Short mmCIF file of C-alpha atoms in Angstrom, two decimals:
data_model
loop_
_atom_site.label_atom_id
_atom_site.label_comp_id
_atom_site.label_asym_id
_atom_site.label_seq_id
_atom_site.Cartn_x
_atom_site.Cartn_y
_atom_site.Cartn_z
CA UNK G 299 -0.15 -0.05 -0.33
CA UNK G 300 2.47 2.59 -0.94
CA UNK G 301 2.07 6.13 -0.63
CA UNK G 302 0.39 7.80 -3.70
CA UNK G 303 1.49 11.53 -4.63
CA UNK G 304 -1.62 13.11 -3.25
CA UNK G 305 -1.71 10.80 -0.29
CA UNK G 306 1.79 13.03 0.54
CA UNK G 307 0.52 16.26 -0.50
CA UNK G 308 -2.02 15.86 1.78
CA UNK G 309 0.38 14.39 4.92
CA UNK G 310 2.49 17.18 4.05
CA UNK G 311 -0.97 20.31 3.60
CA UNK G 312 -2.15 18.54 7.29
CA UNK G 313 1.11 18.21 8.41
CA UNK G 314 2.05 22.45 8.10
CA UNK G 315 -1.53 23.10 10.43
CA UNK G 316 -1.22 20.74 13.38
CA UNK G 317 3.18 21.55 13.75
CA UNK G 318 2.21 24.30 16.25
CA UNK G 319 0.88 21.34 18.51
CA UNK G 320 2.70 19.26 17.19
CA UNK G 321 4.00 18.62 20.79
CA UNK G 322 0.43 18.25 22.47
CA UNK G 323 -0.20 15.92 19.93
CA UNK G 324 3.07 13.25 20.91
CA UNK G 325 1.73 13.67 24.57
CA UNK G 326 -1.34 12.54 24.50
CA UNK G 327 -1.64 10.61 21.47
CA UNK G 328 1.64 9.12 24.04
CA UNK G 329 -0.79 9.31 27.04
CA UNK G 330 -4.20 7.89 25.49
CA UNK G 331 -1.94 4.82 24.07
CA UNK G 332 -0.48 3.94 28.00
CA UNK G 333 -4.17 3.82 29.31
CA UNK G 334 -6.20 2.17 26.60
CA UNK G 335 -3.15 -0.14 25.59
CA UNK G 336 -1.98 -1.16 29.43
CA UNK G 337 0.49 -3.03 28.06
CA UNK G 338 2.24 -1.64 26.65
CA UNK G 339 3.27 0.05 29.68
CA UNK G 340 6.11 -2.33 29.70
CA UNK G 341 8.31 -0.67 27.98
CA UNK G 342 8.57 1.86 30.46
CA UNK G 343 9.33 0.37 33.37
CA UNK G 344 11.96 3.04 34.40
CA UNK G 345 9.57 5.80 34.37
CA UNK G 346 8.39 6.83 37.78
CA UNK G 347 5.24 8.28 36.26
CA UNK G 348 3.65 7.12 33.36
CA UNK G 349 0.21 9.38 33.40
CA UNK G 350 -1.19 10.74 30.96
CA UNK G 351 -0.24 14.64 31.32
CA UNK G 352 3.67 13.35 33.64
CA UNK G 353 6.60 14.89 32.64
CA UNK G 354 8.52 11.96 31.65
CA UNK G 355 5.39 11.31 28.83
CA UNK G 356 4.84 15.42 27.54
CA UNK G 357 9.50 14.46 26.86
CA UNK G 358 8.93 11.25 25.60
CA UNK G 359 5.75 12.58 23.37
CA UNK G 360 7.41 14.77 21.87
CA UNK G 361 9.97 13.22 21.12
CA UNK G 362 8.07 10.82 19.25
CA UNK G 363 6.27 13.85 17.31
CA UNK G 364 8.55 15.74 16.54
CA UNK G 365 10.28 12.56 14.70
CA UNK G 366 7.36 12.38 12.82
CA UNK G 367 7.25 15.59 11.50
CA UNK G 368 11.59 14.95 10.44
CA UNK G 369 9.67 12.14 7.93
CA UNK G 370 6.91 13.53 7.12
CA UNK G 371 9.98 16.09 5.52
CA UNK G 372 11.93 12.30 3.89
CA UNK G 373 8.23 11.42 2.97
CA UNK G 374 10.17 10.38 -0.78
CA UNK G 375 12.86 7.69 1.12
CA UNK G 376 11.40 6.74 4.57
CA UNK G 377 13.25 3.38 4.35
CA UNK G 378 16.03 5.04 4.08
CA UNK G 379 15.79 7.76 5.43
CA UNK G 380 14.74 5.66 8.33
CA UNK G 381 17.96 4.56 8.49
CA UNK G 382 19.01 5.04 12.24
CA UNK G 383 15.55 5.52 13.78
CA UNK G 384 15.37 1.83 12.12
CA UNK G 385 18.76 0.63 13.82
CA UNK G 386 18.28 1.87 17.52
CA UNK G 387 14.56 0.63 17.17
CA UNK G 388 15.60 -3.08 16.21
CA UNK G 389 18.96 -3.03 17.70
CA UNK G 390 18.01 -1.18 21.32
CA UNK G 391 14.64 -0.55 21.74
CA UNK G 392 13.10 -3.65 20.41
CA UNK G 393 9.79 -2.86 20.67
CA UNK G 394 7.14 -5.04 19.49
CA UNK G 395 6.29 -3.74 15.89
CA UNK G 396 2.96 -4.41 16.82
CA UNK G 397 3.07 -1.29 19.04
CA UNK G 398 3.52 0.84 16.12
CA UNK G 399 -0.33 0.08 14.55
CA UNK G 400 -1.44 1.03 17.95
CA UNK G 401 0.75 3.85 18.57
CA UNK G 402 -0.44 5.21 15.19
CA UNK G 403 -4.04 4.58 16.19
CA UNK G 404 -4.08 6.71 19.37
CA UNK G 405 -2.63 9.67 16.80
CA UNK G 406 -5.45 9.54 14.93
CA UNK G 407 -7.75 10.08 17.11
CA UNK G 408 -5.23 12.72 19.27
CA UNK G 409 -5.44 14.18 16.13
CA UNK G 410 -9.79 13.11 15.22
CA UNK G 411 -9.97 15.13 18.35
CA UNK G 412 -8.16 18.06 18.10
CA UNK G 413 -9.03 19.01 14.48
CA UNK G 414 -12.52 17.88 13.96
CA UNK G 415 -13.35 19.22 10.71
CA UNK G 416 -9.36 19.37 9.24
CA UNK G 417 -9.41 15.76 9.97
CA UNK G 418 -11.80 14.21 6.44
CA UNK G 419 -12.12 10.76 5.73
CA UNK G 420 -9.36 11.45 3.06
CA UNK G 421 -6.53 12.89 5.02
CA UNK G 422 -8.02 9.77 7.84
CA UNK G 423 -6.96 7.71 4.53
CA UNK G 424 -3.37 9.72 3.42
CA UNK G 425 -2.58 10.32 7.14
CA UNK G 426 -2.58 6.46 8.06
CA UNK G 427 -0.93 5.12 4.89
CA UNK G 428 1.75 6.64 6.52
CA UNK G 429 2.02 6.28 9.72
CA UNK G 430 1.96 2.47 8.22
CA UNK G 431 5.40 3.81 6.05
CA UNK G 432 7.18 4.93 9.16
CA UNK G 433 6.26 2.08 10.69
CA UNK G 434 8.28 -0.35 8.10
CA UNK G 435 10.46 1.64 7.94
CA UNK G 436 11.48 1.77 12.00
CA UNK G 437 10.95 -2.46 11.85
CA UNK G 438 12.70 -2.70 8.10
CA UNK G 439 15.91 -3.83 10.28
CA UNK G 440 15.03 -6.06 12.78
CA UNK G 441 15.42 -9.54 11.09
CA UNK Y 272 -18.90 -11.95 30.78
CA UNK Y 273 -17.11 -9.62 30.76
CA UNK Y 274 -16.92 -7.72 34.25
CA UNK Y 275 -17.99 -3.98 33.70
CA UNK Y 276 -16.65 -1.10 36.65
CA UNK Y 277 -19.06 1.49 37.32
CA UNK Y 278 -17.21 4.31 35.64
CA UNK Y 279 -16.54 2.58 31.92
CA UNK Y 280 -20.37 1.20 32.61
CA UNK Y 281 -21.80 4.82 32.81
CA UNK Y 282 -19.15 6.06 30.30
CA UNK Y 283 -20.57 3.70 27.79
CA UNK Y 284 -24.74 4.61 28.15
CA UNK Y 285 -24.15 7.90 28.66
CA UNK Y 286 -21.30 8.98 25.44
CA UNK Y 287 -25.17 6.85 23.40
CA UNK Y 288 -27.51 7.84 24.90
CA UNK Y 289 -26.19 11.57 23.91
CA UNK Y 290 -24.65 9.72 20.17
CA UNK Y 291 -26.68 11.54 17.46
CA UNK Y 292 -27.22 8.40 15.48
CA UNK Y 293 -28.17 10.29 11.72
CA UNK Y 294 -24.70 11.58 11.94
CA UNK Y 295 -22.34 9.64 13.65
CA UNK Y 296 -23.63 6.75 11.33
CA UNK Y 297 -23.15 7.84 8.36
CA UNK Y 298 -19.80 9.21 8.76
CA UNK Y 299 -18.26 5.88 9.99
CA UNK Y 300 -19.06 3.68 7.81
CA UNK Y 301 -18.41 5.76 5.12
CA UNK Y 302 -14.95 6.80 6.68
CA UNK Y 303 -13.63 2.53 7.16
CA UNK Y 304 -15.43 2.64 3.67
CA UNK Y 305 -12.22 5.14 2.30
CA UNK Y 306 -10.27 4.42 4.83
CA UNK Y 307 -9.88 0.48 4.35
CA UNK Y 308 -11.34 1.09 1.06
CA UNK Y 309 -11.58 -2.82 0.50
CA UNK Y 310 -14.17 -2.67 2.33
CA UNK Y 311 -16.23 -1.84 -0.40
CA UNK Y 312 -16.74 -5.22 -1.07
CA UNK Y 313 -19.78 -5.74 0.43
CA UNK Y 314 -21.32 -2.72 -0.73
CA UNK Y 315 -21.18 -3.66 -4.60
CA UNK Y 316 -25.16 -2.78 -5.25
CA UNK Y 317 -24.46 1.18 -3.30
CA UNK Y 318 -24.39 2.38 -6.59
CA UNK Y 319 -21.17 5.64 -6.56
CA UNK Y 320 -18.47 5.21 -4.59
CA UNK Y 321 -15.90 5.94 -6.76
CA UNK Y 322 -14.03 8.96 -4.72
CA UNK Y 323 -14.13 9.86 -0.92
CA UNK Y 324 -16.75 12.32 -1.46
CA UNK Y 325 -18.64 9.96 -3.87
CA UNK Y 326 -18.64 7.62 -0.53
CA UNK Y 327 -19.46 11.04 1.91
CA UNK Y 328 -22.55 11.95 0.06
CA UNK Y 329 -23.46 8.28 -0.91
CA UNK Y 330 -27.08 8.26 0.31
CA UNK Y 331 -27.44 4.17 0.63
CA UNK Y 332 -23.95 3.86 2.71
CA UNK Y 333 -25.74 6.97 4.95
CA UNK Y 334 -29.22 4.79 6.26
CA UNK Y 335 -26.75 1.71 6.40
CA UNK Y 336 -24.46 3.33 8.56
CA UNK Y 337 -27.46 4.28 10.80
CA UNK Y 338 -29.02 0.25 10.70
CA UNK Y 339 -25.50 -0.80 11.51
CA UNK Y 340 -24.76 1.95 14.14
CA UNK Y 341 -28.32 0.84 15.71
CA UNK Y 342 -27.62 -3.06 16.29
CA UNK Y 343 -24.80 -1.76 18.69
CA UNK Y 344 -28.77 -1.25 20.87
CA UNK Y 345 -28.68 -4.66 21.60
CA UNK Y 346 -25.62 -4.90 23.49
CA UNK Y 347 -26.79 -1.33 25.43
CA UNK Y 348 -29.59 -3.00 26.41
CA UNK Y 349 -27.40 -6.57 27.59
CA UNK Y 350 -23.75 -5.21 28.43
CA UNK Y 351 -23.61 -8.20 30.42
CA UNK Y 352 -24.17 -10.77 27.96
CA UNK Y 353 -22.52 -8.89 24.44
CA UNK Y 354 -22.69 -12.50 23.47
CA UNK Y 355 -25.01 -14.36 23.91
CA UNK Y 356 -27.30 -10.92 22.27
CA UNK Y 357 -25.06 -11.30 19.11
CA UNK Y 358 -24.80 -15.24 18.51
CA UNK Y 359 -27.90 -14.25 15.49
CA UNK Y 360 -26.34 -11.63 13.90
CA UNK Y 361 -22.40 -13.15 14.36
CA UNK Y 362 -23.94 -16.44 12.11
CA UNK Y 363 -26.13 -13.70 9.89
CA UNK Y 364 -22.25 -12.13 9.18
CA UNK Y 365 -20.49 -15.24 8.16
CA UNK Y 366 -23.28 -17.77 7.26
CA UNK Y 367 -25.29 -15.14 4.87
CA UNK Y 368 -22.97 -11.94 4.44
CA UNK Y 369 -19.84 -13.57 4.17
CA UNK Y 370 -18.31 -10.62 6.12
CA UNK Y 371 -14.26 -11.23 6.77
CA UNK Y 372 -14.51 -10.81 10.86
CA UNK Y 373 -11.78 -8.30 10.36
CA UNK Y 374 -13.68 -5.31 8.96
CA UNK Y 375 -15.65 -4.94 11.98
CA UNK Y 376 -12.30 -3.86 13.82
CA UNK Y 377 -11.80 -0.98 11.20
CA UNK Y 378 -15.14 0.14 11.68
CA UNK Y 379 -14.51 -1.14 15.88
CA UNK Y 380 -11.59 1.76 14.59
CA UNK Y 381 -13.45 4.21 12.39
CA UNK Y 382 -16.61 4.38 14.88
CA UNK Y 383 -13.95 5.50 17.52
CA UNK Y 384 -11.98 8.00 16.15
CA UNK Y 385 -15.74 9.57 14.30
CA UNK Y 386 -16.85 9.96 17.55
CA UNK Y 387 -13.49 11.42 18.99
CA UNK Y 388 -14.15 14.15 16.76
CA UNK Y 389 -17.46 15.10 18.24
CA UNK Y 390 -16.71 14.67 21.76
CA UNK Y 391 -13.96 16.68 21.48
CA UNK Y 392 -10.97 16.39 24.75
CA UNK Y 393 -14.53 14.61 27.01
CA UNK Y 394 -13.22 11.85 25.32
CA UNK Y 395 -10.45 11.48 27.02
CA UNK Y 396 -8.46 8.56 27.92
CA UNK Y 397 -10.33 6.71 30.87
CA UNK Y 398 -13.45 7.62 28.05
CA UNK Y 399 -11.42 6.21 24.97
CA UNK Y 400 -10.28 3.20 26.86
CA UNK Y 401 -14.02 1.77 28.22
CA UNK Y 402 -14.66 3.24 24.61
CA UNK Y 403 -12.39 0.33 23.16
CA UNK Y 404 -13.63 -2.36 25.03
CA UNK Y 405 -17.30 -2.41 24.60
CA UNK Y 406 -15.77 -2.28 20.78
CA UNK Y 407 -13.52 -4.88 20.83
CA UNK Y 408 -16.48 -6.69 22.87
CA UNK Y 409 -18.69 -5.85 20.17
CA UNK Y 410 -16.56 -7.17 17.49
CA UNK Y 411 -14.97 -10.40 19.50
CA UNK Y 412 -19.26 -11.36 19.77
CA UNK Y 413 -19.21 -11.09 15.95
CA UNK Y 414 -16.10 -13.18 15.50
CA UNK Y 415 -17.61 -16.02 17.94
CA UNK Y 416 -20.13 -17.78 15.45
CA UNK Y 417 -17.98 -18.26 12.82
CA UNK Y 418 -16.30 -21.14 11.60
#
């Protein structure tokens, strides 16, 4: 399910609209994930607090969403552009790739909450495809 | 048998009591057909589904969206035996409609996002968890009688 030219332009345009709220979106998506899918907390046993709005969640949400913003800029070659991040996830973090889908879902829910009129069905499918492509690029080095 | 906390039970009933079925039903089904286009396979006789605009404006999609959403009413009235409540509908979807049960999950995800957009900040993480738990039970029950 590769990204068409239309998908790419929809993603870029929408990301432009959400850029100013990027940190908050990342934090909220991560917070939702940790509550709605508690098994994901297993990756954060080193955090004193995994509740929504807590400092580690806010910080990490910002990191993740920032990286996604970078990925938008590399949308024409995600596997190449995310190579270092793929190394990180494959060899150091070893996050089960099933969780990429889970986080993606929570990003989509957060976008729906904050951009109810901009997050149309067409934008939704483009962003969903983009997040899936990023997930595939991150899992590229896993085995 | 599923255990519902008081919070979950009241949250779920509250969401549906305030829901605008005539908007949410059509929007959810249409979104599913756009975001997961392979689901269109079940709607060959619905006319024009050629692009997102056509799907969003299609009256048969809208009508069916309402039917499907109202299908959740029986689960709401029988939250302590959703599996039993949907046994017949599960057989129908398997034997007659031949719907891949994976599709129930796809529609549930779209419904979640439409409800999230309608409720805004009131759709907190805890509310999302309760809502998704309810839909997961429904989805599981609808897939239960497949063989």
